[in-house]
Short mmCIF file of C-alpha atoms in Angstrom, two decimals:
data_model
loop_
_atom_site.label_atom_id
_atom_site.label_comp_id
_atom_site.label_asym_id
_atom_site.label_seq_id
_atom_site.Cartn_x
_atom_site.Cartn_y
_atom_site.Cartn_z
CA MET A 19 17.48 48.16 9.43
CA LYS A 20 16.28 46.05 12.33
CA VAL A 21 14.71 42.65 11.47
CA SER A 22 12.19 41.15 13.89
CA ARG A 23 12.52 37.52 14.94
CA ARG A 24 9.20 36.79 13.24
CA ASN A 25 10.34 38.23 9.89
CA ALA A 26 13.71 36.47 10.17
CA LEU A 27 11.97 33.16 10.80
CA LEU A 28 9.59 33.67 7.88
CA LEU A 29 12.50 34.53 5.59
CA TRP A 30 14.49 31.51 6.79
CA CYS A 31 11.52 29.16 6.21
CA ALA A 32 10.84 30.58 2.75
CA CYS A 33 14.49 30.18 1.74
CA GLY A 34 14.64 26.66 3.14
CA VAL A 35 11.57 25.54 1.22
CA GLY A 36 12.93 27.17 -1.94
CA ILE A 37 16.26 25.38 -1.62
CA ILE A 38 14.68 22.02 -0.91
CA GLY A 39 12.11 22.46 -3.67
CA THR A 40 14.73 23.27 -6.29
CA GLN A 41 17.18 20.58 -5.22
CA ILE A 42 14.95 17.54 -4.82
CA PRO A 43 11.47 18.05 -6.31
CA GLY A 44 10.64 14.31 -6.33
CA VAL A 45 11.07 14.14 -2.58
CA ILE A 46 8.71 17.07 -2.07
CA ALA A 47 5.90 15.22 -3.88
CA LEU A 48 6.30 12.15 -1.65
CA ALA A 49 6.87 14.15 1.52
CA GLN A 50 3.64 16.11 1.25
CA ALA A 51 1.07 15.15 3.84
CA GLN A 52 -0.80 12.11 2.61
CA PRO A 53 -3.77 10.87 4.61
CA ARG A 54 -3.14 7.28 5.62
CA GLN A 55 -5.00 4.44 7.26
CA ARG A 56 -3.13 2.34 9.79
CA GLY A 57 -3.89 -1.29 10.49
CA TRP A 58 -2.57 -2.95 7.34
CA ARG A 59 -0.45 -6.11 7.69
CA TRP A 60 1.41 -8.72 5.65
CA CYS A 61 0.20 -12.33 5.83
CA ARG A 62 3.13 -14.70 6.16
CA LYS A 63 1.11 -17.57 4.63
CA CYS A 64 -0.13 -16.00 1.37
CA GLN A 65 2.27 -12.98 1.22
CA GLY A 66 -0.75 -10.69 0.73
CA MET A 67 -1.52 -7.26 2.20
CA PHE A 68 -4.66 -7.24 4.37
CA PHE A 69 -6.46 -4.95 6.79
CA SER A 70 -6.22 -6.18 10.39
CA GLY A 71 -8.28 -3.45 12.05
CA ASN A 72 -11.55 -5.39 11.99
CA PRO A 73 -12.56 -8.31 14.24
CA SER A 74 -12.23 -10.64 11.23
CA GLN A 75 -8.67 -11.16 10.01
CA GLY A 76 -10.05 -12.12 6.61
CA VAL A 77 -9.59 -15.31 4.63
CA CYS A 78 -6.15 -16.48 3.51
CA PRO A 79 -5.97 -18.42 0.23
CA ALA A 80 -3.19 -20.63 1.63
CA ASP A 81 -5.48 -22.53 4.02
CA SER A 82 -8.91 -20.78 3.98
CA ARG A 83 -8.34 -19.66 7.58
CA ALA A 84 -7.60 -16.18 8.91
CA HIS A 85 -4.59 -14.25 7.62
CA ASP A 86 -1.49 -14.53 9.84
CA ALA A 87 0.16 -11.21 10.77
CA SER A 88 2.38 -12.72 13.48
CA GLN A 89 5.59 -11.75 11.65
CA SER A 90 4.32 -8.61 9.95
CA GLY A 91 5.48 -5.06 10.19
CA ARG A 92 2.90 -2.32 10.59
CA TYR A 93 1.78 -0.58 7.42
CA ALA A 94 -0.38 2.42 6.57
CA ALA A 95 -2.21 2.52 3.26
CA VAL A 96 -2.29 5.89 1.50
CA LEU A 97 -5.82 7.19 1.02
CA GLY A 98 -6.65 8.83 -2.30
CA ASP A 99 -6.41 8.49 -6.03
CA ASP A 100 -3.75 9.02 -8.72
CA ALA A 101 -1.13 11.62 -7.84
CA PRO A 102 2.58 12.08 -8.54
CA GLY A 103 4.43 9.07 -7.15
CA ARG A 104 1.36 6.94 -6.54
CA GLN A 105 -1.25 4.89 -8.39
CA GLY A 106 -4.92 5.09 -7.48
CA GLY A 107 -7.51 2.40 -8.03
CA TRP A 108 -6.67 0.21 -5.03
CA ARG A 109 -9.47 -1.02 -2.77
CA TRP A 110 -10.14 -3.09 0.34
CA CYS A 111 -12.19 -6.28 -0.07
CA GLY A 112 -14.80 -6.56 2.67
CA LYS A 113 -14.91 -10.36 2.31
CA CYS A 114 -11.22 -11.38 2.50
CA GLN A 115 -9.86 -8.09 4.00
CA GLY A 116 -7.21 -7.96 1.24
CA MET A 117 -5.99 -5.00 -0.80
CA PHE A 118 -6.65 -5.36 -4.52
CA PHE A 119 -6.51 -3.29 -7.71
CA SER A 120 -9.98 -2.37 -8.98
CA GLY A 121 -8.94 -0.48 -12.11
CA ASN A 122 -9.23 -3.47 -14.44
CA PRO A 123 -12.42 -5.03 -15.85
CA SER A 124 -11.85 -8.05 -13.59
CA GLN A 125 -12.19 -7.39 -9.86
CA GLY A 126 -9.97 -10.39 -9.22
CA VAL A 127 -10.59 -13.56 -7.24
CA CYS A 128 -11.50 -13.44 -3.55
CA PRO A 129 -10.38 -16.38 -1.40
CA SER A 130 -13.48 -16.16 0.81
CA ASP A 131 -15.84 -17.57 -1.83
CA ASN A 132 -13.83 -17.71 -5.11
CA GLY A 133 -16.06 -14.94 -6.43
CA THR A 134 -14.86 -11.41 -7.17
CA HIS A 135 -13.50 -9.03 -4.55
CA ASP A 136 -16.09 -6.75 -2.91
CA ALA A 137 -15.15 -3.06 -2.80
CA SER A 138 -18.65 -1.80 -1.97
CA GLN A 139 -17.59 -0.58 1.51
CA SER A 140 -14.04 0.45 0.58
CA GLY A 141 -12.37 3.80 0.57
CA HIS A 142 -10.00 4.80 -2.24
CA TYR A 143 -6.36 3.80 -1.78
CA ALA A 144 -3.25 4.70 -3.74
CA ALA A 145 -0.17 2.50 -3.94
CA VAL A 146 3.16 4.32 -3.56
CA LEU A 147 5.40 3.75 -6.58
CA GLY A 148 9.03 2.78 -6.00
CA ASP A 149 11.39 0.76 -3.87
CA ASP A 150 12.79 0.80 -0.34
CA ALA A 151 13.20 4.28 1.12
CA PRO A 152 13.09 5.74 4.62
CA GLY A 153 9.66 5.04 6.09
CA ARG A 154 8.56 2.55 3.44
CA GLN A 155 9.22 -1.03 2.36
CA GLY A 156 9.69 -1.89 -1.30
CA GLY A 157 9.14 -5.29 -2.89
CA TRP A 158 5.36 -5.10 -3.17
CA ARG A 159 3.69 -6.18 -6.43
CA TRP A 160 0.29 -6.53 -8.07
CA CYS A 161 -0.78 -10.09 -8.94
CA GLY A 162 -2.17 -10.21 -12.46
CA LYS A 163 -4.24 -13.31 -11.64
CA CYS A 164 -6.11 -12.28 -8.46
CA GLN A 165 -5.54 -8.47 -8.62
CA GLY A 166 -4.16 -8.53 -5.05
CA MET A 167 -1.17 -6.69 -3.54
CA PHE A 168 1.53 -9.13 -2.39
CA PHE A 169 5.10 -9.05 -1.11
CA SER A 170 7.57 -10.41 -3.67
CA GLY A 171 10.75 -10.04 -1.61
CA ASN A 172 10.69 -13.57 -0.18
CA PRO A 173 11.60 -16.81 -1.98
CA SER A 174 7.91 -17.82 -1.88
CA GLN A 175 5.65 -15.66 -4.02
CA GLY A 176 2.75 -16.66 -1.81
CA VAL A 177 -0.52 -18.34 -2.68
CA CYS A 178 -2.90 -16.85 -5.24
CA PRO A 179 -6.61 -17.54 -4.75
CA SER A 180 -7.21 -17.79 -8.51
CA ASP A 181 -5.40 -21.14 -8.92
CA HIS A 182 -3.63 -21.78 -5.56
CA GLY A 183 -0.30 -21.40 -7.36
CA ALA A 184 2.16 -18.57 -6.74
CA HIS A 185 1.16 -14.93 -7.24
CA ASP A 186 2.17 -13.53 -10.65
CA GLY A 187 3.90 -10.14 -10.44
CA SER A 188 5.48 -10.33 -13.90
CA GLN A 189 3.33 -7.46 -15.27
CA SER A 190 3.45 -5.38 -12.09
CA GLY A 191 5.04 -2.07 -11.34
CA ARG A 192 7.17 -1.69 -8.20
CA TYR A 193 5.32 -0.57 -5.08
CA ALA A 194 6.43 0.45 -1.59
CA MET A 195 4.18 0.28 1.47
CA PRO A 196 4.51 3.06 4.08
CA LEU A 197 5.55 1.79 7.52
CA THR A 198 4.13 2.98 10.84
CA LEU A 199 5.49 2.82 14.38
CA GLY A 200 2.22 2.00 16.07
#
Protein backbone atom coordinates (compact mmCIF):
# COMPACT_ATOMS: atom_id res chain seq x y z
CA MET A 1 0.00 0.00 0.00
CA LYS A 2 1.35 3.41 -0.96
CA VAL A 3 1.08 6.18 1.68
CA SER A 4 0.93 9.79 0.51
CA ARG A 5 3.17 12.39 2.13
CA ARG A 6 0.06 14.16 3.42
CA ASN A 7 -1.28 11.03 5.14
CA ALA A 8 2.16 10.20 6.53
CA LEU A 9 2.47 13.69 7.98
CA LEU A 10 -1.01 13.54 9.51
CA LEU A 11 -0.23 10.15 11.06
CA TRP A 12 3.12 11.39 12.40
CA CYS A 13 1.48 14.48 13.96
CA ALA A 14 -1.32 12.44 15.53
CA CYS A 15 1.16 9.98 17.03
CA GLY A 16 3.39 12.78 18.30
CA VAL A 17 0.53 14.55 20.05
CA GLY A 18 -0.63 11.24 21.53
CA ILE A 19 2.82 10.47 22.90
CA ILE A 20 3.30 13.93 24.35
CA GLY A 21 -0.21 14.01 25.78
CA THR A 22 0.20 10.69 27.56
CA GLN A 23 3.70 11.38 28.85
CA ILE A 24 3.40 14.90 30.22
CA PRO A 25 -0.22 16.06 30.53
CA GLY A 26 0.64 18.98 32.87
CA VAL A 27 2.87 20.49 30.23
CA ILE A 28 0.12 20.30 27.62
CA ALA A 29 -2.19 22.43 29.80
CA LEU A 30 0.46 25.15 30.18
CA ALA A 31 1.64 24.94 26.59
CA GLN A 32 -1.77 25.55 25.08
CA ALA A 33 -2.09 28.93 23.43
CA GLN A 34 -2.91 31.50 26.07
CA PRO A 35 -3.73 35.03 24.98
CA ARG A 36 -1.29 37.40 26.64
CA GLN A 37 -0.78 41.12 27.01
CA ARG A 38 2.75 42.44 26.74
CA GLY A 39 3.98 45.57 28.48
CA TRP A 40 4.12 44.40 32.09
CA ARG A 41 7.20 45.27 34.17
CA TRP A 42 8.69 44.89 37.64
CA CYS A 43 9.29 48.04 39.70
CA ARG A 44 12.68 47.90 41.39
CA LYS A 45 11.53 50.32 44.12
CA CYS A 46 8.34 48.61 45.37
CA GLN A 47 8.90 45.11 43.84
CA GLY A 48 5.40 45.29 42.31
CA MET A 49 4.15 44.23 38.88
CA PHE A 50 2.78 47.13 36.81
CA PHE A 51 1.65 47.86 33.27
CA SER A 52 4.10 50.11 31.42
CA GLY A 53 2.22 50.38 28.12
CA ASN A 54 0.45 53.63 28.99
CA PRO A 55 1.95 57.14 29.07
CA SER A 56 1.68 57.09 32.88
CA GLN A 57 4.03 54.67 34.61
CA GLY A 58 1.68 54.63 37.59
CA VAL A 59 2.35 55.50 41.20
CA CYS A 60 4.94 53.62 43.27
CA PRO A 61 4.25 53.29 47.01
CA ALA A 62 7.97 53.61 47.78
CA ASP A 63 8.14 57.33 46.91
CA SER A 64 4.77 58.31 45.34
CA ARG A 65 6.52 58.84 42.00
CA ALA A 66 6.34 56.74 38.84
CA HIS A 67 7.26 53.05 38.96
CA ASP A 68 10.85 52.30 37.90
CA ALA A 69 11.24 49.56 35.27
CA SER A 70 14.90 50.36 34.53
CA GLN A 71 16.08 46.93 35.70
CA SER A 72 13.00 44.93 34.75
CA GLY A 73 12.58 42.03 32.42
CA ARG A 74 9.68 42.05 29.99
CA TYR A 75 6.56 40.21 31.07
CA ALA A 76 3.27 39.24 29.47
CA ALA A 77 0.18 38.84 31.63
CA VAL A 78 -2.10 35.93 30.74
CA LEU A 79 -5.59 37.07 29.78
CA GLY A 80 -8.52 35.04 31.07
CA ASP A 81 -10.03 33.44 34.12
CA ASP A 82 -9.52 30.25 36.14
CA ALA A 83 -8.11 27.34 34.15
CA PRO A 84 -5.78 24.43 34.87
CA GLY A 85 -2.45 25.83 36.05
CA ARG A 86 -3.66 29.38 36.56
CA GLN A 87 -5.76 31.50 38.92
CA GLY A 88 -8.22 34.06 37.61
CA GLY A 89 -9.41 37.15 39.43
CA TRP A 90 -6.40 39.38 38.72
CA ARG A 91 -6.95 42.93 37.45
CA TRP A 92 -5.11 46.06 36.39
CA CYS A 93 -5.60 49.20 38.49
CA GLY A 94 -6.16 52.24 36.28
CA LYS A 95 -4.89 54.59 38.99
CA CYS A 96 -1.54 53.04 40.01
CA GLN A 97 -1.07 50.75 36.94
CA GLY A 98 -0.44 47.78 39.28
CA MET A 99 -1.70 44.20 39.04
CA PHE A 100 -3.89 43.18 41.97
CA PHE A 101 -6.18 40.33 43.02
CA SER A 102 -9.85 41.33 42.90
CA GLY A 103 -11.35 38.07 44.15
CA ASN A 104 -11.51 39.12 47.80
CA PRO A 105 -14.04 41.48 49.44
CA SER A 106 -11.27 44.08 49.79
CA GLN A 107 -9.97 45.54 46.53
CA GLY A 108 -6.73 46.38 48.30
CA VAL A 109 -4.96 49.69 48.80
CA CYS A 110 -3.89 51.82 45.84
CA PRO A 111 -0.79 53.99 46.30
CA SER A 112 -2.18 56.75 44.09
CA ASP A 113 -4.73 57.95 46.66
CA ASN A 114 -4.73 55.32 49.47
CA GLY A 115 -8.23 54.33 48.35
CA THR A 116 -9.08 50.99 46.78
CA HIS A 117 -7.71 49.78 43.45
CA ASP A 118 -9.82 50.66 40.39
CA ALA A 119 -10.53 47.75 38.04
CA SER A 120 -13.33 49.48 36.12
CA GLN A 121 -11.30 49.60 32.87
CA SER A 122 -9.43 46.31 33.38
CA GLY A 123 -9.50 43.11 31.43
CA HIS A 124 -9.45 39.75 33.20
CA TYR A 125 -6.02 38.34 34.01
CA ALA A 126 -4.94 34.95 35.30
CA ALA A 127 -1.77 34.35 37.30
CA VAL A 128 0.25 31.29 36.28
CA LEU A 129 0.73 28.91 39.22
CA GLY A 130 4.21 27.54 39.90
CA ASP A 131 7.89 28.33 39.95
CA ASP A 132 10.69 29.01 37.47
CA ALA A 133 10.32 27.17 34.17
CA PRO A 134 11.37 27.87 30.59
CA GLY A 135 9.72 31.10 29.48
CA ARG A 136 8.57 32.21 32.93
CA GLN A 137 10.00 33.61 36.16
CA GLY A 138 8.91 32.24 39.52
CA GLY A 139 9.08 34.05 42.84
CA TRP A 140 5.94 36.16 42.42
CA ARG A 141 3.49 36.43 45.33
CA TRP A 142 0.20 38.04 46.32
CA CYS A 143 0.38 40.60 49.14
CA GLY A 144 -2.38 39.97 51.66
CA LYS A 145 -2.32 43.61 52.78
CA CYS A 146 -2.61 45.54 49.48
CA GLN A 147 -3.78 42.66 47.20
CA GLY A 148 -0.94 43.44 44.76
CA MET A 149 1.36 41.08 42.84
CA PHE A 150 5.00 41.48 43.94
CA PHE A 151 8.35 39.78 43.41
CA SER A 152 9.55 37.97 46.54
CA GLY A 153 12.86 36.68 45.19
CA ASN A 154 14.94 39.63 46.41
CA PRO A 155 16.07 40.35 49.99
CA SER A 156 13.68 43.33 50.07
CA GLN A 157 10.01 42.39 49.96
CA GLY A 158 9.26 45.83 48.56
CA VAL A 159 6.99 48.55 49.87
CA CYS A 160 3.29 47.92 50.49
CA PRO A 161 0.94 50.89 50.07
CA SER A 162 -1.26 49.74 52.96
CA ASP A 163 1.29 50.58 55.69
CA HIS A 164 4.56 51.40 53.84
CA GLY A 165 6.09 48.28 55.38
CA ALA A 166 7.15 45.21 53.41
CA HIS A 167 4.66 43.27 51.29
CA ASP A 168 3.21 40.22 53.05
CA GLY A 169 3.28 37.06 50.94
CA SER A 170 2.87 34.65 53.85
CA GLN A 171 -0.61 33.52 52.72
CA SER A 172 0.20 33.53 49.00
CA GLY A 173 0.46 30.75 46.50
CA ARG A 174 3.49 30.59 44.20
CA TYR A 175 3.15 32.42 40.89
CA ALA A 176 5.31 32.63 37.78
CA MET A 177 5.14 35.50 35.29
CA PRO A 178 5.56 34.68 31.58
CA LEU A 179 8.56 36.39 29.97
CA THR A 180 8.62 37.99 26.52
CA LEU A 181 11.46 38.83 24.17
CA GLY A 182 10.11 42.16 23.00
